[in-house]
Coordinates of N, CA and C in Angstrom, one line a residue:
M1 N -63.2 121.1 62.6 CA -63.0 119.8 62.0 C -64.0 119.6 61.2
I2 N -64.2 119.1 60.5 CA -65.1 118.9 59.7 C -66.2 117.7 59.8
H3 N -67.6 118.0 59.4 CA -68.5 116.8 59.4 C -69.3 116.7 58.3
T4 N -69.3 115.7 57.4 CA -69.7 115.3 56.3 C -71.7 115.1 57.1
V5 N -72.4 116.2 56.4 CA -74.2 114.6 56.7 C -74.1 114.0 56.5
Q6 N -75.3 112.7 57.2 CA -75.0 111.5 56.3 C -76.5 111.6 56.8
A7 N -77.8 110.7 56.4 CA -79.4 110.1 56.2 C -79.2 110.3 57.7
G8 N -80.4 110.9 57.3 CA -81.5 110.9 59.5 C -80.0 112.1 59.4
E9 N -79.6 112.1 59.9 CA -78.9 113.5 60.8 C -79.8 114.8 60.8
T10 N -80.0 114.9 61.9 CA -80.2 116.8 61.9 C -79.6 117.6 62.0
L11 N -79.1 119.0 62.7 CA -78.1 119.8 62.9 C -78.4 119.3 64.6
F12 N -79.2 118.8 65.3 CA -79.9 119.1 66.4 C -79.1 117.8 67.0
S13 N -79.2 116.3 65.9 CA -78.6 116.0 66.8 C -77.2 115.4 66.1
I14 N -76.7 116.8 65.3 CA -74.9 116.3 65.4 C -74.4 117.5 67.0
S15 N -74.9 118.4 66.7 CA -74.6 119.3 67.9 C -74.3 117.7 69.6
E16 N -75.1 117.4 69.3 CA -75.4 115.9 70.6 C -74.0 115.1 70.5
D17 N -74.7 114.6 68.8 CA -73.6 114.2 69.2 C -71.6 114.0 69.0
Y18 N -71.5 116.0 69.0 CA -69.8 116.2 69.1 C -70.1 116.7 70.4
R19 N -71.4 116.9 71.3 CA -71.8 117.5 72.4 C -71.4 118.2 72.8
I20 N -72.0 119.7 71.4 CA -71.2 121.3 71.3 C -73.6 121.8 71.7
P21 N -73.5 122.6 71.6 CA -74.4 123.4 72.3 C -75.3 123.7 71.0
F22 N -76.6 123.8 70.7 CA -76.8 123.6 68.8 C -76.2 124.7 69.1
Q23 N -77.3 126.2 69.0 CA -76.6 127.1 68.8 C -75.3 128.1 68.4
E24 N -74.2 126.7 69.1 CA -72.9 127.1 68.7 C -72.3 126.5 67.4
L25 N -73.3 125.5 66.8 CA -72.9 124.8 66.2 C -73.3 125.6 64.1
V26 N -74.2 126.6 64.8 CA -75.3 127.0 63.6 C -74.4 128.2 63.8
A27 N -73.5 128.9 64.9 CA -73.0 130.6 65.0 C -71.6 129.9 64.0
A28 N -71.1 128.7 63.8 CA -69.7 128.2 63.7 C -70.2 128.0 61.8
N29 N -71.1 127.7 61.7 CA -71.6 127.5 59.7 C -72.4 129.0 60.0
P30 N -72.0 130.0 59.2 CA -73.0 131.1 58.8 C -73.4 130.2 57.6
G31 N -74.3 130.6 57.2 CA -75.3 130.3 55.5 C -76.2 129.7 55.7
I32 N -75.7 128.7 57.0 CA -76.7 127.3 56.2 C -78.2 127.5 57.0
N33 N -78.9 126.9 56.8 CA -80.6 127.1 57.0 C -80.6 125.9 58.6
P34 N -80.5 126.1 59.8 CA -80.7 125.3 60.6 C -81.9 124.2 60.1
D35 N -82.7 124.7 59.8 CA -84.1 124.0 59.7 C -84.0 122.6 58.2
L36 N -82.8 123.0 58.0 CA -82.6 122.2 56.6 C -81.8 121.7 55.7
I37 N -80.7 121.1 56.6 CA -79.1 120.6 56.3 C -79.3 119.1 55.2
L38 N -78.4 119.0 54.3 CA -78.6 118.3 52.7 C -77.5 116.7 53.8
V39 N -78.4 115.6 53.1 CA -76.7 114.8 53.1 C -75.3 115.2 52.4
G40 N -74.3 114.8 52.7 CA -73.0 115.0 52.0 C -72.6 116.8 52.5
Q41 N -73.7 117.3 53.1 CA -72.5 119.0 53.3 C -72.4 119.0 54.7
R42 N -71.1 119.8 54.2 CA -70.4 120.1 55.2 C -70.5 120.9 56.8
L43 N -69.6 120.8 57.2 CA -70.6 120.9 57.8 C -69.3 121.5 59.2
N44 N -68.7 123.0 59.2 CA -67.4 122.8 61.0 C -68.5 122.5 61.9
I45 N -67.1 122.0 63.1 CA -67.5 121.4 64.3 C -66.3 122.5 64.8
P46 N -66.8 123.1 65.7 CA -65.6 123.7 66.3 C -65.3 123.6 67.3
G47 N -64.3 123.3 68.2 CA -64.0 123.4 69.3 C -62.5 121.9 69.0
L48 N -63.0 121.6 67.4 CA -62.0 120.1 67.4 C -61.2 119.9 67.0
P49 N -60.3 119.4 66.2 CA -58.4 119.4 65.8 C -59.3 119.2 64.1
S50 N -58.3 119.1 63.6 CA -59.2 118.1 62.7 C -58.2 116.6 62.5
P51 N -58.1 116.0 61.8 CA -58.4 114.6 62.1 C -56.9 114.5 60.9
L52 N -57.1 114.8 60.4 CA -55.9 115.1 58.8 C -54.6 116.0 59.6
T53 N -54.5 116.3 61.4 CA -53.5 116.7 61.4 C -52.8 116.1 62.4
I54 N -53.3 114.8 63.0 CA -53.9 113.9 63.9 C -52.7 112.4 63.0
P55 N -51.6 112.2 64.0 CA -51.3 110.7 62.6 C -51.4 109.2 63.7
F56 N -51.9 109.4 64.2 CA -53.3 107.8 64.4 C -54.6 107.8 64.4
S57 N -54.8 106.5 64.0 CA -56.5 106.4 63.8 C -56.7 105.4 64.1
I58 N -58.0 104.9 64.8 CA -58.6 103.5 65.0 C -59.4 103.3 64.1
H59 N -58.4 101.7 63.7 CA -60.2 100.8 63.3 C -60.4 99.6 64.2
V60 N -61.6 99.5 64.1 CA -62.5 98.4 64.8 C -62.8 97.1 63.7
S61 N -62.3 96.4 64.0 CA -63.5 95.4 63.3 C -64.3 94.4 64.2
L62 N -66.0 94.6 64.0 CA -67.0 94.0 64.7 C -66.2 92.4 64.3
T63 N -66.2 92.0 62.9 CA -66.1 90.8 62.7 C -64.8 89.7 64.0
N64 N -63.9 90.4 63.6 CA -62.4 89.6 64.4 C -62.4 90.4 65.9
R65 N -63.4 91.5 66.5 CA -63.3 91.6 67.5 C -61.8 91.9 68.0
T66 N -62.0 92.8 66.9 CA -59.7 93.8 67.2 C -60.0 94.9 67.2
L67 N -59.4 95.7 68.0 CA -59.4 97.1 67.2 C -58.1 98.0 66.9
T68 N -57.2 98.2 65.9 CA -55.9 98.2 65.8 C -55.6 100.1 65.6
L69 N -55.0 99.9 66.1 CA -54.0 101.2 66.6 C -52.6 101.7 65.2
M70 N -53.6 102.4 64.8 CA -52.0 102.7 63.7 C -51.7 104.1 63.7
V71 N -50.1 104.5 63.0 CA -49.6 105.2 63.0 C -49.2 106.1 61.8
Q72 N -49.9 107.0 61.0 CA -49.6 107.2 59.3 C -49.6 106.6 58.4
D73 N -50.4 105.4 58.9 CA -51.2 104.1 58.2 C -50.3 102.8 58.3
Q74 N -49.8 102.9 59.4 CA -48.5 101.5 60.2 C -49.1 101.2 61.2
I75 N -49.2 99.8 61.4 CA -49.9 98.7 62.5 C -49.1 99.1 63.2
Q76 N -49.7 99.6 64.3 CA -48.5 99.5 65.8 C -49.1 98.7 66.7
K77 N -50.4 98.7 67.4 CA -51.0 97.9 67.9 C -52.2 97.1 67.6
V78 N -52.2 96.1 67.7 CA -53.5 95.3 67.7 C -54.5 94.6 69.1
Y79 N -55.4 95.0 69.8 CA -56.3 94.8 70.9 C -57.3 94.0 70.8
P80 N -57.7 93.1 71.9 CA -59.2 92.6 72.0 C -60.0 93.3 72.5
V81 N -60.6 93.6 71.9 CA -62.1 94.3 72.6 C -63.2 92.8 72.3
G82 N -64.5 93.7 73.1 CA -66.2 93.1 73.6 C -66.5 94.1 72.5
V83 N -67.6 93.4 72.0 CA -68.6 94.5 71.0 C -70.4 94.6 71.2
G84 N -70.9 95.3 70.7 CA -72.4 95.2 70.9 C -72.6 94.0 70.8
R85 N -73.8 93.5 71.1 CA -74.8 91.8 71.0 C -75.8 92.4 70.4
V86 N -76.2 91.1 70.2 CA -77.9 91.6 69.7 C -78.5 92.6 70.2
L87 N -79.3 93.3 69.1 CA -80.3 94.4 69.6 C -79.5 95.7 70.0
H88 N -78.6 95.2 70.4 CA -77.2 95.8 70.9 C -75.7 96.0 69.3
E89 N -76.2 96.3 69.1 CA -75.3 96.5 68.2 C -74.2 98.1 67.9
T90 N -72.6 97.6 67.9 CA -71.6 98.9 67.7 C -72.2 99.2 65.8
P91 N -72.4 100.5 66.7 CA -72.7 101.4 65.3 C -71.2 101.0 64.2
V92 N -71.6 101.0 62.7 CA -71.3 100.8 61.7 C -70.7 102.7 61.5
G93 N -69.1 103.3 61.1 CA -68.9 104.3 60.2 C -68.0 105.1 61.3
D94 N -67.6 106.1 61.3 CA -66.4 106.8 60.7 C -67.2 108.3 62.3
F95 N -66.1 107.7 63.4 CA -66.5 108.9 64.6 C -64.8 109.3 64.6
I96 N -64.5 109.9 65.9 CA -63.7 110.6 66.5 C -63.8 110.6 67.5
I97 N -63.2 110.6 68.5 CA -63.0 110.6 69.8 C -62.9 112.1 70.5
I98 N -63.9 112.3 71.0 CA -64.0 113.5 71.6 C -64.2 113.9 72.8
N99 N -63.6 113.2 74.0 CA -63.7 113.5 74.8 C -63.1 112.3 75.6
K100 N -62.7 112.7 76.4 CA -61.4 111.2 77.5 C -61.9 111.2 79.5
A101 N -62.2 110.4 80.1 CA -62.7 111.1 81.2 C -62.4 109.5 82.0
P102 N -61.2 109.6 83.0 CA -61.0 108.9 83.5 C -61.3 108.4 84.4
N103 N -61.3 107.3 84.8 CA -62.5 106.6 85.7 C -63.6 106.7 86.2
P104 N -64.4 106.6 84.8 CA -65.8 106.6 84.9 C -67.0 106.0 85.6
G105 N -66.4 104.7 86.4 CA -66.4 103.8 87.4 C -67.1 103.2 86.8
G106 N -68.5 101.8 88.4 CA -68.9 100.9 87.5 C -68.6 100.1 86.1
P107 N -69.1 99.9 85.0 CA -69.0 98.6 83.8 C -68.2 99.6 83.0
F108 N -67.9 100.6 83.4 CA -67.0 101.0 82.3 C -65.3 101.4 82.7
G109 N -64.6 100.2 83.5 CA -63.3 100.1 84.0 C -62.7 101.6 84.7
T110 N -61.0 102.0 83.3 CA -60.7 102.7 83.9 C -60.8 104.2 83.5
M111 N -61.8 103.7 82.2 CA -61.5 104.7 81.2 C -62.4 105.0 80.5
W112 N -63.2 106.5 79.8 CA -64.0 106.0 79.1 C -63.4 107.1 78.1
M113 N -63.6 107.2 76.9 CA -63.3 108.1 75.3 C -65.0 107.8 74.7
S114 N -65.2 109.3 74.9 CA -66.6 109.6 73.8 C -66.3 109.8 72.8
L115 N -67.3 108.5 71.9 CA -67.2 108.8 70.6 C -67.9 110.3 70.1
S116 N -68.1 110.1 68.9 CA -68.3 111.7 67.9 C -70.0 111.1 67.6
K117 N -70.2 109.4 68.8 CA -71.7 109.0 68.6 C -72.4 109.5 69.6
K118 N -74.0 109.8 70.2 CA -74.4 109.8 72.0 C -74.4 108.7 72.4
H119 N -73.6 108.7 73.3 CA -74.3 107.3 74.4 C -73.2 106.1 73.9
Y120 N -72.0 106.1 72.9 CA -71.2 105.7 72.3 C -69.8 105.9 72.7
G121 N -69.0 105.0 73.3 CA -66.9 104.7 74.0 C -66.7 103.7 73.6
I122 N -64.9 104.2 73.4 CA -64.5 103.4 73.8 C -63.7 103.2 75.8
H123 N -64.0 102.2 76.1 CA -64.1 102.1 77.3 C -63.6 100.8 78.5
G124 N -63.1 101.2 79.5 CA -62.7 99.4 80.0 C -63.7 98.7 80.6
T125 N -63.4 97.7 81.1 CA -64.4 96.9 81.9 C -64.1 96.4 83.0
D126 N -65.4 95.7 84.0 CA -65.0 95.4 85.2 C -65.3 94.2 85.1
D127 N -65.4 93.6 83.5 CA -65.6 92.3 83.7 C -64.5 91.3 82.5
P128 N -63.3 91.4 82.4 CA -62.5 91.1 81.4 C -62.8 89.8 81.1
Q129 N -63.1 89.1 81.3 CA -63.5 87.8 80.9 C -65.1 88.0 79.6
S130 N -65.4 89.7 79.9 CA -66.3 89.6 78.7 C -65.1 90.1 77.2
I131 N -64.2 90.3 77.1 CA -63.4 90.9 76.5 C -62.6 90.0 75.2
G132 N -63.9 89.8 73.7 CA -62.9 89.2 72.5 C -64.7 89.2 73.0
H133 N -65.9 88.7 72.7 CA -67.3 88.7 72.8 C -68.2 89.6 72.7
Y134 N -70.1 89.0 71.9 CA -70.0 90.2 71.8 C -71.1 90.7 73.2
V135 N -70.9 91.2 73.6 CA -71.1 91.5 75.1 C -71.6 93.0 75.2
S136 N -71.5 93.5 75.0 CA -71.3 95.4 75.2 C -73.3 96.0 75.0
R137 N -73.1 97.0 75.2 CA -75.0 97.3 74.9 C -73.9 98.3 73.6
G138 N -73.0 97.9 73.1 CA -72.9 99.0 71.6 C -71.6 100.0 71.3
C139 N -71.1 99.6 73.2 CA -69.8 99.7 73.4 C -68.8 99.2 72.8
I140 N -67.7 99.9 72.8 CA -66.5 99.0 72.6 C -65.7 99.4 74.0
R141 N -65.1 97.1 74.3 CA -64.9 97.3 75.4 C -63.3 97.2 75.4
M142 N -62.4 97.5 76.1 CA -61.0 96.7 76.2 C -60.5 96.5 77.9
F143 N -59.7 96.1 77.8 CA -59.1 95.4 79.5 C -58.4 96.5 79.8
N144 N -59.2 97.1 80.9 CA -58.3 98.2 81.8 C -56.6 99.1 81.2
H145 N -56.1 98.1 81.3 CA -54.3 98.1 81.5 C -54.7 98.5 79.3
D146 N -55.2 97.9 78.2 CA -55.5 98.9 76.8 C -55.2 100.1 77.2
V147 N -57.1 100.0 77.1 CA -57.9 101.1 76.9 C -56.6 102.8 77.7
E148 N -56.1 102.2 79.1 CA -55.5 103.5 79.6 C -54.5 103.6 78.8
E149 N -53.8 102.5 78.0 CA -52.9 102.8 77.4 C -53.1 103.5 75.9
L150 N -54.3 103.4 75.2 CA -54.2 104.1 74.2 C -55.2 104.8 74.9
A151 N -55.5 105.9 75.9 CA -55.6 107.1 75.9 C -55.2 107.8 75.8
H152 N -53.5 106.9 76.0 CA -52.9 107.8 76.6 C -51.9 108.4 75.9
T153 N -51.9 107.4 74.7 CA -51.2 107.2 72.7 C -51.6 108.7 72.8
V154 N -53.8 108.9 71.9 CA -53.9 109.2 71.5 C -54.5 110.0 71.9
P155 N -54.9 111.4 70.7 CA -55.3 112.7 71.5 C -57.1 113.1 71.1
I156 N -57.5 113.8 71.6 CA -59.3 114.0 71.5 C -58.6 114.5 69.7
G157 N -59.6 114.1 69.0 CA -59.8 114.7 67.3 C -59.1 113.4 67.1
T158 N -59.1 112.2 66.8 CA -58.2 110.7 66.4 C -59.5 110.4 65.8
S159 N -59.7 110.0 64.6 CA -60.4 109.8 63.8 C -60.4 107.8 64.4
V160 N -61.9 107.7 64.8 CA -62.9 105.9 64.5 C -63.3 105.4 63.6
F161 N -62.4 104.4 62.9 CA -63.6 103.4 62.3 C -63.6 102.6 62.2
I162 N -64.9 102.3 62.7 CA -65.8 101.1 62.9 C -66.4 100.5 61.7
R163 N -66.0 99.1 61.3 CA -66.4 98.3 60.1 C -67.0 96.5 60.8
P164 N -67.7 96.1 59.7 CA -68.5 95.0 60.3 C -67.6 94.3 60.1

């Protein structure tokens, strides 16, 4: 998979976002200077499939508090979600799902799917009344049955586009 460097990112922060060892990221990108990466530079992220090979994509509207599952640019299903509240906004941008963890426990409900942004994910909830509201610490909350359905449908590497 290819990552395009964004403003403010470092090679170390990128390795953390994708949960891969720093040295593995350096080794996957011979010829780069680990101390100097540039906005717009393209980096190979080892171990993840190219999102271009995956027919699914996820589109999150923070304003509408919806998550739309697309299959080859056609809407398959729209889910209600809870998103970040004031001072804990959900990050806007383009990410991918990098791993899945069933039954993470606590407020994360019955499924956790990590995004390629450290500390953020799509997950279930132990508070179903929070869905449809600005309530989380930046993650995307779903009803447990919805996040389980989504996790069973989309593979690791699925693109996630979060917009205002």
